[in-house]
Amino acid sequence: MIATISPPKQFRGTLEIPGDKSISHRAAILGALAQGETEVEGFLEAEDCRSTLHCLEALGVALEQQGAGHLRIRGRGKRLREPEGILDAGNSGTTARLLLGLLAGQPFPATVTGDPSLRARPMLRVVEPLRRMGARVEGEGRRLPITIRGGDLHGVEHRLPVASAQIKSALLLAGLYARGVTVVEEPQPSRNHTELMLKQMGAPVEMDGCRVAIAGGGALKGGRIRIPGDISAAAFFMVAAALLPGAEVYLPGIGVNPTRSGVIDVLQEMGAEIAILNRRRYGEEPVADLLVRGGAPLRGTEIGGELVPRLIDELPVLAVAAALARGRTEIRDAGELRVKESDRLAALARELSRLGVSLRERPDGMVIQGGRPLTGAVVESHGDHRIAMALAVAGLAAAGKTIIRGAEAIKVSFPCFFQALRRLGGEPGFVDTPGGAC
Ligand code: S3P
């Protein structure tokens, strides 16, 4: 799909952002392992989460989707059923890695695969600690497809070389089945949605800074889970609104868990006008309404260290903000971007250059010399949803037309993204997408 974007005459309104992708995966998986029913509200209806649901169904979990983000899960109380076929995680790294952790606890073999992008992503980082816990994985285990046979696990203490919520979560899921205590330690804290949900469901989990511990053998209690709006999806509209003079965008019910909200801190630091209103909680998850006003001049900044895991998925759109900010922005300690749905550092360097951005790629980040006007061009999503949406935001601020090839990549996390842009722009024609996956 090709999307054509030009600058809108206005950018105003209220937008309901779809449910958080990370939390949706966890709600489905933990609901499947719980005793009794779990009712989920705000479940993200997009391909990545659908991949998780299909895999869970193949493992014997009964699910009922009742439209508009309602999902009912009949928990199996930790015992899943041997699947008949291969489990396909599609494009979703979270599905694949969390599933490997879950399968490590099951006394049957199962094979997980994914699409070509996911089959190119590193898996040893999850396979190696699961092996230490007693899971058997055929072959090298570097890449999908991976066949794993679990059961008879024992707790380990594992130190992650790089902060990763996917690996941490996989080990906590395996830890639920292990004898003794499983401890995961990270160099910086990554998103803690798994821990918070496990706690809400009654699992014996203990959090202490960069360390989390779970005692094996505990049961999970089903219940109600309300999922906040996805800050990673909201970020595209936050940056767009910040960049466009006269813009005013209200984003109600966004998850502002501090392990995820680095994008707000950085945009505020750059000079953007963002108000955080009506702070509250959905279960254990902090939520707020965000009001973003455009037009304040942005200045360059530095992003590195502890901040990186708190905004890892927002770096593509923050690079767009940096391109339009006055002065230099340096992104470092973000080598993980090279092993996401695409090599995001290479993809951004190539595509933002086409729009006229002055940028230097580094092994673990980039330096952007901001403040030059952008000019529309033909750009490529690299099959990556967040690259496609970041380029669309750049297109709103670039002179002329920006043509995004491979724009269908958005379907994995935000199928109605272009419709949402159109709603705020208030005029037909500045966003042109045929049909649409929405
Ligand atoms: C996610 C964790 C992050 C993030 C990904 C979603 C999760 O990946 O980039 O989009 O839901 O746990 P890593 O765990 O590899 O850092």
Tab-separated table of C-alpha atoms and ligand atoms in Angstrom:
chain	number	residue	atom	x	y	z
A	1	MET	CA	0.000	0.000	0.000
A	2	ILE	CA	1.168	3.491	-0.847
A	3	ALA	CA	0.229	6.394	1.446
A	4	THR	CA	0.557	9.996	0.325
A	5	ILE	CA	0.856	12.696	2.977
A	6	SER	CA	0.957	16.471	2.672
A	7	PRO	CA	0.852	19.198	5.333
A	8	PRO	CA	-2.642	19.591	6.843
A	9	LYS	CA	-4.311	22.999	7.162
A	10	GLN	CA	-5.135	22.223	10.774
A	11	PHE	CA	-4.430	19.466	13.313
A	12	ARG	CA	-6.936	19.460	16.128
A	13	GLY	CA	-9.255	17.221	18.080
A	14	THR	CA	-9.627	14.353	20.500
A	15	LEU	CA	-8.310	10.942	19.570
A	16	GLU	CA	-9.013	7.586	21.226
A	17	ILE	CA	-5.715	5.756	20.930
A	18	PRO	CA	-5.998	1.934	20.659
A	19	GLY	CA	-5.024	-0.294	23.568
A	20	ASP	CA	-1.412	-0.809	24.557
A	21	LYS	CA	0.186	-3.546	22.461
A	22	SER	CA	2.586	-4.809	25.130
A	23	ILE	CA	-0.140	-4.987	27.772
A	24	SER	CA	-2.598	-6.632	25.346
A	25	HIS	CA	-0.187	-9.523	24.685
A	26	ARG	CA	0.307	-9.998	28.413
A	27	ALA	CA	-3.417	-9.859	29.206
A	28	ALA	CA	-4.094	-12.622	26.685
A	29	ILE	CA	-1.225	-14.830	27.851
A	30	LEU	CA	-1.709	-14.415	31.602
A	31	GLY	CA	-5.502	-14.681	31.203
A	32	ALA	CA	-4.909	-18.000	29.412
A	33	LEU	CA	-2.867	-19.276	32.377
A	34	ALA	CA	-5.230	-18.044	35.065
A	35	GLN	CA	-7.905	-19.934	36.925
A	36	GLY	CA	-11.363	-18.793	35.888
A	37	GLU	CA	-12.341	-16.227	33.314
A	38	THR	CA	-10.551	-13.027	32.428
A	39	GLU	CA	-12.411	-10.147	30.816
A	40	VAL	CA	-10.226	-7.688	28.949
A	41	GLU	CA	-11.313	-4.220	27.944
A	42	GLY	CA	-9.266	-2.124	25.506
A	43	PHE	CA	-7.517	-5.110	23.893
A	44	LEU	CA	-5.550	-3.992	20.829
A	45	GLU	CA	-7.170	-5.300	17.675
A	46	ALA	CA	-4.174	-5.426	15.388
A	47	GLU	CA	-2.178	-8.195	13.727
A	48	ASP	CA	0.527	-8.600	16.359
A	49	CYS	CA	-1.992	-9.272	19.114
A	50	ARG	CA	-4.009	-11.457	16.775
A	51	SER	CA	-0.873	-13.580	16.338
A	52	THR	CA	-0.781	-14.084	20.106
A	53	LEU	CA	-4.467	-15.042	20.188
A	54	HIS	CA	-4.057	-17.562	17.341
A	55	CYS	CA	-1.109	-19.204	19.093
A	56	LEU	CA	-3.048	-19.399	22.369
A	57	GLU	CA	-6.038	-20.962	20.595
A	58	ALA	CA	-3.701	-23.536	19.061
A	59	LEU	CA	-2.593	-24.313	22.648
A	60	GLY	CA	-6.184	-25.078	23.644
A	61	VAL	CA	-7.247	-21.719	25.080
A	62	ALA	CA	-10.892	-20.741	24.520
A	63	LEU	CA	-11.236	-17.067	23.604
A	64	GLU	CA	-14.155	-14.931	22.644
A	65	GLN	CA	-13.707	-11.562	20.956
A	66	GLN	CA	-16.755	-9.448	21.408
A	67	GLY	CA	-15.728	-6.450	19.293
A	68	ALA	CA	-14.427	-3.009	20.251
A	69	GLY	CA	-11.532	-4.325	22.300
A	70	HIS	CA	-13.550	-6.780	24.424
A	71	LEU	CA	-11.900	-10.125	24.925
A	72	ARG	CA	-13.035	-12.973	27.167
A	73	ILE	CA	-10.521	-15.692	27.983
A	74	ARG	CA	-11.306	-19.001	29.632
A	75	GLY	CA	-8.180	-19.652	31.685
A	76	ARG	CA	-6.661	-23.137	31.613
A	77	GLY	CA	-4.880	-22.832	34.945
A	78	LYS	CA	-1.331	-23.114	33.561
A	79	ARG	CA	-1.767	-26.415	31.686
A	80	LEU	CA	-1.914	-25.916	27.943
A	81	ARG	CA	-2.632	-28.464	25.213
A	82	GLU	CA	-0.059	-29.755	22.732
A	83	PRO	CA	-0.586	-27.899	19.446
A	84	GLU	CA	-1.223	-29.814	16.240
A	85	GLY	CA	0.673	-27.474	13.954
A	86	ILE	CA	3.439	-24.882	14.074
A	87	LEU	CA	2.773	-21.745	16.133
A	88	ASP	CA	3.086	-18.675	13.906
A	89	ALA	CA	4.000	-15.436	15.679
A	90	GLY	CA	3.793	-13.449	12.418
A	91	ASN	CA	5.730	-10.178	12.731
A	92	SER	CA	5.524	-10.077	16.527
A	93	GLY	CA	8.718	-10.408	18.570
A	94	THR	CA	6.753	-10.166	21.807
A	95	THR	CA	4.531	-13.103	20.780
A	96	ALA	CA	7.512	-15.267	19.835
A	97	ARG	CA	9.642	-14.579	22.892
A	98	LEU	CA	6.888	-14.695	25.504
A	99	LEU	CA	5.571	-17.869	23.916
A	100	LEU	CA	9.003	-19.536	24.163
A	101	GLY	CA	8.998	-18.757	27.889
A	102	LEU	CA	5.505	-20.159	28.257
A	103	LEU	CA	6.314	-23.293	26.257
A	104	ALA	CA	9.376	-23.910	28.427
A	105	GLY	CA	6.894	-24.773	31.178
A	106	GLN	CA	4.857	-27.266	29.126
A	107	PRO	CA	5.613	-30.993	29.047
A	108	PHE	CA	5.237	-31.282	25.252
A	109	PRO	CA	7.177	-30.151	22.189
A	110	ALA	CA	6.057	-27.168	20.132
A	111	THR	CA	7.550	-25.203	17.255
A	112	VAL	CA	7.388	-21.420	16.931
A	113	THR	CA	7.991	-19.554	13.697
A	114	GLY	CA	7.295	-16.117	12.244
A	115	ASP	CA	7.419	-14.004	9.094
A	116	PRO	CA	10.739	-13.309	7.316
A	117	SER	CA	11.423	-10.222	9.494
A	118	LEU	CA	10.857	-12.150	12.730
A	119	ARG	CA	12.843	-15.150	11.466
A	120	ALA	CA	15.823	-12.810	11.074
A	121	ARG	CA	15.698	-11.564	14.687
A	122	PRO	CA	17.946	-12.906	17.484
A	123	MET	CA	16.458	-15.616	19.708
A	124	LEU	CA	19.495	-16.995	21.540
A	125	ARG	CA	19.033	-14.252	24.138
A	126	VAL	CA	15.847	-16.042	25.267
A	127	VAL	CA	16.790	-19.615	24.359
A	128	GLU	CA	20.046	-19.613	26.331
A	129	PRO	CA	18.525	-18.746	29.758
A	130	LEU	CA	15.562	-21.069	29.124
A	131	ARG	CA	18.054	-23.885	28.488
A	132	ARG	CA	19.742	-23.049	31.782
A	133	MET	CA	16.343	-23.467	33.440
A	134	GLY	CA	16.026	-26.980	31.955
A	135	ALA	CA	14.125	-26.453	28.698
A	136	ARG	CA	15.314	-28.444	25.701
A	137	VAL	CA	15.642	-26.561	22.446
A	138	GLU	CA	16.552	-28.355	19.229
A	139	GLY	CA	19.435	-27.087	17.106
A	140	GLU	CA	21.281	-23.875	17.757
A	141	GLY	CA	18.264	-21.808	18.679
A	142	ARG	CA	19.611	-18.617	17.140
A	143	ARG	CA	16.636	-17.939	14.898
A	144	LEU	CA	13.050	-19.080	14.402
A	145	PRO	CA	11.699	-21.619	13.682
A	146	ILE	CA	12.520	-23.051	17.100
A	147	THR	CA	11.274	-26.318	18.581
A	148	ILE	CA	11.186	-26.327	22.364
A	149	ARG	CA	10.225	-29.049	24.837
A	150	GLY	CA	9.678	-27.912	28.357
A	151	GLY	CA	8.733	-29.217	31.753
A	152	ASP	CA	10.830	-29.915	34.847
A	153	LEU	CA	12.312	-26.429	35.101
A	154	HIS	CA	14.368	-25.042	37.957
A	155	GLY	CA	14.789	-21.391	38.905
A	156	VAL	CA	17.960	-19.540	37.881
A	157	GLU	CA	19.387	-16.116	38.462
A	158	HIS	CA	19.857	-14.481	35.093
A	159	ARG	CA	21.520	-11.150	34.353
A	160	LEU	CA	20.487	-9.645	31.014
A	161	PRO	CA	23.334	-7.923	29.135
A	162	VAL	CA	20.825	-5.476	27.581
A	163	ALA	CA	17.523	-4.370	29.140
A	164	SER	CA	14.689	-6.311	27.475
A	165	ALA	CA	11.127	-6.678	28.656
A	166	GLN	CA	10.525	-9.501	26.213
A	167	ILE	CA	13.327	-11.643	27.615
A	168	LYS	CA	12.515	-10.712	31.207
A	169	SER	CA	8.855	-11.618	30.632
A	170	ALA	CA	9.721	-14.928	28.969
A	171	LEU	CA	11.840	-15.888	31.986
A	172	LEU	CA	9.126	-14.846	34.447
A	173	LEU	CA	6.592	-16.982	32.562
A	174	ALA	CA	8.975	-19.943	32.678
A	175	GLY	CA	9.636	-19.086	36.334
A	176	LEU	CA	5.945	-19.616	37.116
A	177	TYR	CA	6.533	-23.303	36.317
A	178	ALA	CA	10.003	-23.710	37.808
A	179	ARG	CA	11.100	-25.239	41.094
A	180	GLY	CA	12.467	-22.530	43.362
A	181	VAL	CA	12.922	-18.867	42.581
A	182	THR	CA	13.749	-17.297	39.213
A	183	VAL	CA	15.524	-13.943	39.344
A	184	VAL	CA	16.045	-11.595	36.410
A	185	GLU	CA	18.347	-8.614	36.654
A	186	GLU	CA	18.659	-5.895	34.005
A	187	PRO	CA	21.236	-3.115	33.516
A	188	GLN	CA	18.367	-0.585	33.412
A	189	PRO	CA	14.683	-1.141	34.125
A	190	SER	CA	12.604	-2.112	31.076
A	191	ARG	CA	8.798	-1.989	30.875
A	192	ASN	CA	7.301	-3.790	33.868
A	193	HIS	CA	3.820	-4.691	32.585
A	194	THR	CA	4.320	-8.430	33.120
A	195	GLU	CA	5.333	-7.959	36.741
A	196	LEU	CA	2.414	-5.606	37.446
A	197	MET	CA	-0.122	-7.951	35.878
A	198	LEU	CA	1.335	-11.019	37.595
A	199	LYS	CA	1.053	-9.153	40.884
A	200	GLN	CA	-2.549	-8.140	40.138
A	201	MET	CA	-3.353	-11.805	39.432
A	202	GLY	CA	-1.843	-12.935	42.716
A	203	ALA	CA	1.483	-14.441	41.618
A	204	PRO	CA	4.407	-14.405	44.074
A	205	VAL	CA	6.467	-11.785	42.255
A	206	GLU	CA	8.827	-9.305	43.887
A	207	MET	CA	10.206	-6.187	42.226
A	208	ASP	CA	13.219	-4.274	43.417
A	209	GLY	CA	14.677	-1.718	41.002
A	210	CYS	CA	16.383	-3.601	38.191
A	211	ARG	CA	15.690	-6.998	39.821
A	212	VAL	CA	12.551	-9.078	39.710
A	213	ALA	CA	11.985	-12.458	41.336
A	214	ILE	CA	9.198	-14.990	40.976
A	215	ALA	CA	8.662	-18.119	43.037
A	216	GLY	CA	7.533	-21.124	41.028
A	217	GLY	CA	4.312	-23.036	41.526
A	218	GLY	CA	1.993	-20.086	42.151
A	219	ALA	CA	-1.481	-19.858	40.628
A	220	LEU	CA	-2.974	-16.876	38.790
A	221	LYS	CA	-6.461	-15.592	39.435
A	222	GLY	CA	-8.524	-14.429	36.467
A	223	GLY	CA	-10.444	-11.181	36.654
A	224	ARG	CA	-10.957	-7.916	34.817
A	225	ILE	CA	-8.148	-6.145	32.996
A	226	ARG	CA	-8.545	-2.662	31.569
A	227	ILE	CA	-5.858	-1.745	29.070
A	228	PRO	CA	-4.697	1.884	28.702
A	229	GLY	CA	-4.168	3.598	25.357
A	230	ASP	CA	-0.757	2.791	23.874
A	231	ILE	CA	1.777	5.541	24.543
A	232	SER	CA	3.872	4.143	21.677
A	233	ALA	CA	0.956	4.805	19.289
A	234	ALA	CA	0.097	8.140	20.944
A	235	ALA	CA	3.711	9.252	20.419
A	236	PHE	CA	3.143	9.747	16.672
A	237	PHE	CA	0.341	12.206	17.406
A	238	MET	CA	2.268	13.872	20.221
A	239	VAL	CA	5.171	14.619	17.886
A	240	ALA	CA	2.878	15.623	14.997
A	241	ALA	CA	0.955	18.036	17.244
A	242	ALA	CA	4.165	19.438	18.733
A	243	LEU	CA	5.542	20.141	15.249
A	244	LEU	CA	2.483	21.767	13.666
A	245	PRO	CA	1.769	25.405	14.556
A	246	GLY	CA	-1.787	25.866	15.837
A	247	ALA	CA	-2.234	22.151	16.557
A	248	GLU	CA	-4.103	20.998	19.639
A	249	VAL	CA	-4.598	17.290	20.277
A	250	TYR	CA	-6.233	15.660	23.288
A	251	LEU	CA	-5.345	12.020	23.918
A	252	PRO	CA	-7.442	10.536	26.736
A	253	GLY	CA	-6.598	7.394	28.719
A	254	ILE	CA	-2.945	6.927	27.742
A	255	GLY	CA	-0.705	4.591	29.730
A	256	VAL	CA	1.994	6.660	31.445
A	257	ASN	CA	3.828	3.888	33.282
A	258	PRO	CA	7.246	5.462	34.051
A	259	THR	CA	8.997	2.543	32.324
A	260	ARG	CA	7.323	3.711	29.086
A	261	SER	CA	6.896	7.474	29.359
A	262	GLY	CA	10.389	8.642	28.338
A	263	VAL	CA	8.913	10.136	25.168
A	264	ILE	CA	6.965	12.704	27.215
A	265	ASP	CA	10.077	13.657	29.196
A	266	VAL	CA	12.162	14.102	26.056
A	267	LEU	CA	9.553	16.106	24.146
A	268	GLN	CA	9.041	18.383	27.150
A	269	GLU	CA	12.795	18.787	27.457
A	270	MET	CA	12.910	19.739	23.757
A	271	GLY	CA	10.372	22.488	24.481
A	272	ALA	CA	7.063	20.845	23.453
A	273	GLU	CA	3.933	21.886	25.279
A	274	ILE	CA	2.448	18.704	26.777
A	275	ALA	CA	0.082	18.691	29.747
A	276	ILE	CA	-0.436	15.474	31.728
A	277	LEU	CA	-3.959	15.587	33.138
A	278	ASN	CA	-6.225	13.445	35.329
A	279	ARG	CA	-3.654	10.955	36.515
A	280	ARG	CA	-5.278	7.689	37.590
A	281	ARG	CA	-4.754	3.911	37.424
A	282	TYR	CA	-6.224	1.035	35.435
A	283	GLY	CA	-5.429	-1.819	37.818
A	284	GLU	CA	-1.714	-1.403	38.562
A	285	GLU	CA	-1.023	0.677	35.430
A	286	PRO	CA	-0.712	4.501	35.646
A	287	VAL	CA	-2.907	6.348	33.118
A	288	ALA	CA	-3.436	10.026	32.212
A	289	ASP	CA	-4.994	12.256	29.563
A	290	LEU	CA	-2.465	14.129	27.436
A	291	LEU	CA	-2.979	17.536	25.871
A	292	VAL	CA	-0.421	18.603	23.274
A	293	ARG	CA	-0.279	22.091	21.778
A	294	GLY	CA	1.829	22.811	18.713
A	295	GLY	CA	4.003	25.671	17.636
A	296	ALA	CA	6.494	26.027	20.494
A	297	PRO	CA	10.000	25.961	18.967
A	298	LEU	CA	11.796	22.688	19.674
A	299	ARG	CA	15.499	22.395	20.484
A	300	GLY	CA	17.859	19.459	20.055
A	301	THR	CA	18.627	17.109	22.934
A	302	GLU	CA	20.617	14.069	24.046
A	303	ILE	CA	19.066	10.637	24.454
A	304	GLY	CA	21.021	7.777	26.012
A	305	GLY	CA	21.550	5.564	29.055
A	306	GLU	CA	18.594	4.770	31.325
A	307	LEU	CA	16.264	6.757	29.114
A	308	VAL	CA	16.631	4.393	26.156
A	309	PRO	CA	14.532	1.432	27.430
A	310	ARG	CA	11.853	3.960	28.501
A	311	LEU	CA	11.362	5.129	24.904
A	312	ILE	CA	12.917	2.424	22.746
A	313	ASP	CA	9.939	2.178	20.367
A	314	GLU	CA	9.513	5.966	20.164
A	315	LEU	CA	13.028	6.665	18.839
A	316	PRO	CA	11.939	6.678	15.162
A	317	VAL	CA	9.369	9.422	15.741
A	318	LEU	CA	11.687	11.274	18.137
A	319	ALA	CA	14.243	11.334	15.313
A	320	VAL	CA	11.611	13.171	13.251
A	321	ALA	CA	11.072	15.677	16.078
A	322	ALA	CA	14.859	16.119	16.264
A	323	ALA	CA	15.044	16.757	12.510
A	324	LEU	CA	12.725	19.726	12.949
A	325	ALA	CA	14.232	20.989	16.199
A	326	ARG	CA	16.859	23.690	16.319
A	327	GLY	CA	20.387	22.362	16.915
A	328	ARG	CA	21.943	18.962	17.396
A	329	THR	CA	20.351	15.808	18.766
A	330	GLU	CA	22.422	12.813	19.733
A	331	ILE	CA	20.912	9.365	20.222
A	332	ARG	CA	23.245	6.766	21.786
A	333	ASP	CA	23.060	3.391	23.591
A	334	ALA	CA	20.312	2.381	21.154
A	335	GLY	CA	22.024	-0.452	19.253
A	336	GLU	CA	18.910	-2.571	19.968
A	337	LEU	CA	17.163	-0.580	17.229
A	338	ARG	CA	19.162	-2.633	14.732
A	339	VAL	CA	17.309	-5.841	15.696
A	340	LYS	CA	13.707	-4.598	15.748
A	341	GLU	CA	11.164	-5.183	12.957
A	342	SER	CA	13.805	-3.606	10.699
A	343	ASP	CA	17.264	-2.169	11.313
A	344	ARG	CA	15.661	1.057	12.466
A	345	LEU	CA	18.892	3.077	12.576
A	346	ALA	CA	19.723	2.215	8.957
A	347	ALA	CA	16.098	2.675	7.852
A	348	LEU	CA	15.822	6.100	9.511
A	349	ALA	CA	19.179	7.255	8.175
A	350	ARG	CA	18.256	6.336	4.640
A	351	GLU	CA	14.643	7.566	4.597
A	352	LEU	CA	15.052	10.775	6.606
A	353	SER	CA	17.973	11.742	4.332
A	354	ARG	CA	15.612	11.483	1.371
A	355	LEU	CA	13.402	14.097	3.059
A	356	GLY	CA	16.396	16.425	3.459
A	357	VAL	CA	17.427	15.654	7.044
A	358	SER	CA	21.097	16.088	7.880
A	359	LEU	CA	21.981	12.982	9.860
A	360	ARG	CA	24.950	10.765	10.717
A	361	GLU	CA	24.344	7.123	11.587
A	362	ARG	CA	26.415	5.547	14.380
A	363	PRO	CA	26.651	1.903	15.459
A	364	ASP	CA	24.449	2.569	18.503
A	365	GLY	CA	22.495	5.647	17.447
A	366	MET	CA	22.675	8.767	15.317
A	367	VAL	CA	23.457	12.448	15.323
A	368	ILE	CA	20.846	14.697	13.761
A	369	GLN	CA	21.549	18.292	12.819
A	370	GLY	CA	18.054	19.704	13.094
A	371	GLY	CA	16.284	22.764	11.816
A	372	ARG	CA	16.531	22.320	8.036
A	373	PRO	CA	13.187	22.402	6.228
A	374	LEU	CA	11.965	18.994	5.034
A	375	THR	CA	10.893	18.333	1.471
A	376	GLY	CA	8.470	15.578	0.489
A	377	ALA	CA	9.934	12.569	-1.332
A	378	VAL	CA	9.254	8.890	-2.029
A	379	VAL	CA	10.219	6.908	1.075
A	380	GLU	CA	10.062	3.250	2.140
A	381	SER	CA	8.698	1.647	5.340
A	382	HIS	CA	11.218	-1.252	5.292
A	383	GLY	CA	8.219	-3.400	6.277
A	384	ASP	CA	8.295	-1.747	9.710
A	385	HIS	CA	5.163	-0.188	11.217
A	386	ARG	CA	7.005	2.360	13.336
A	387	ILE	CA	9.165	3.521	10.412
A	388	ALA	CA	6.009	3.936	8.270
A	389	MET	CA	4.242	6.015	10.945
A	390	ALA	CA	7.321	8.108	11.764
A	391	LEU	CA	7.689	8.930	8.057
A	392	ALA	CA	4.009	9.894	7.912
A	393	VAL	CA	4.604	12.367	10.760
A	394	ALA	CA	7.615	13.759	8.876
A	395	GLY	CA	5.360	14.083	5.815
A	396	LEU	CA	2.954	16.305	7.752
A	397	ALA	CA	5.792	18.780	8.292
A	398	ALA	CA	7.496	18.451	4.874
A	399	ALA	CA	6.796	20.742	1.940
A	400	GLY	CA	4.885	19.029	-0.870
A	401	LYS	CA	3.935	15.365	-0.984
A	402	THR	CA	5.561	12.503	0.897
A	403	ILE	CA	4.855	9.119	-0.631
A	404	ILE	CA	5.315	6.155	1.719
A	405	ARG	CA	5.778	2.765	0.092
A	406	GLY	CA	4.948	-0.327	2.113
A	407	ALA	CA	2.556	1.660	4.322
A	408	GLU	CA	0.529	-1.517	5.041
A	409	ALA	CA	3.182	-2.335	7.670
A	410	ILE	CA	1.110	-0.246	10.106
A	411	LYS	CA	-1.438	-3.063	10.397
A	412	VAL	CA	0.559	-4.915	13.043
A	413	SER	CA	0.012	-2.224	15.682
A	414	PHE	CA	-2.291	0.555	14.445
A	415	PRO	CA	-4.537	-0.427	11.528
A	416	CYS	CA	-6.548	2.816	11.749
A	417	PHE	CA	-3.497	5.108	11.867
A	418	PHE	CA	-4.165	6.944	8.605
A	419	GLN	CA	-7.866	7.348	9.427
A	420	ALA	CA	-6.867	8.868	12.774
A	421	LEU	CA	-4.529	11.336	11.028
A	422	ARG	CA	-7.310	12.277	8.641
A	423	ARG	CA	-9.723	12.906	11.516
A	424	LEU	CA	-7.396	15.467	13.112
A	425	GLY	CA	-6.535	17.121	9.803
A	426	GLY	CA	-10.229	17.795	9.201
A	427	GLU	CA	-9.837	18.004	5.443
A	428	PRO	CA	-9.898	15.191	2.893
A	429	GLY	CA	-6.893	14.810	0.654
A	430	PHE	CA	-3.884	15.495	2.855
A	431	VAL	CA	-3.703	11.802	3.682
A	432	ASP	CA	-4.369	9.496	0.793
A	433	THR	CA	-4.486	5.740	1.319
A	434	PRO	CA	-6.461	3.390	-0.910
A	435	GLY	CA	-8.958	1.232	0.982
A	436	GLY	CA	-7.039	0.927	4.186
A	437	ALA	CA	-6.610	-1.999	6.543
A	438	CYS	CA	-8.820	-0.294	9.109
B	1	S3P	C1	8.285	-5.117	24.129
B	1	S3P	C2	9.579	-4.888	24.513
B	1	S3P	C3	10.554	-4.134	23.705
B	1	S3P	C4	9.870	-3.333	22.625
B	1	S3P	C5	8.834	-4.145	21.904
B	1	S3P	C6	7.757	-4.600	22.864
B	1	S3P	C7	7.405	-5.896	25.014
B	1	S3P	O1	11.448	-5.036	23.098
B	1	S3P	O2	10.807	-2.823	21.713
B	1	S3P	O3	8.232	-3.375	20.882
B	1	S3P	O4	6.169	-5.887	24.813
B	1	S3P	O5	7.917	-6.532	25.923
B	1	S3P	P1	12.716	-5.666	23.884
B	1	S3P	O6	12.219	-6.468	25.008
B	1	S3P	O7	13.424	-6.524	22.883
B	1	S3P	O8	13.541	-4.507	24.312
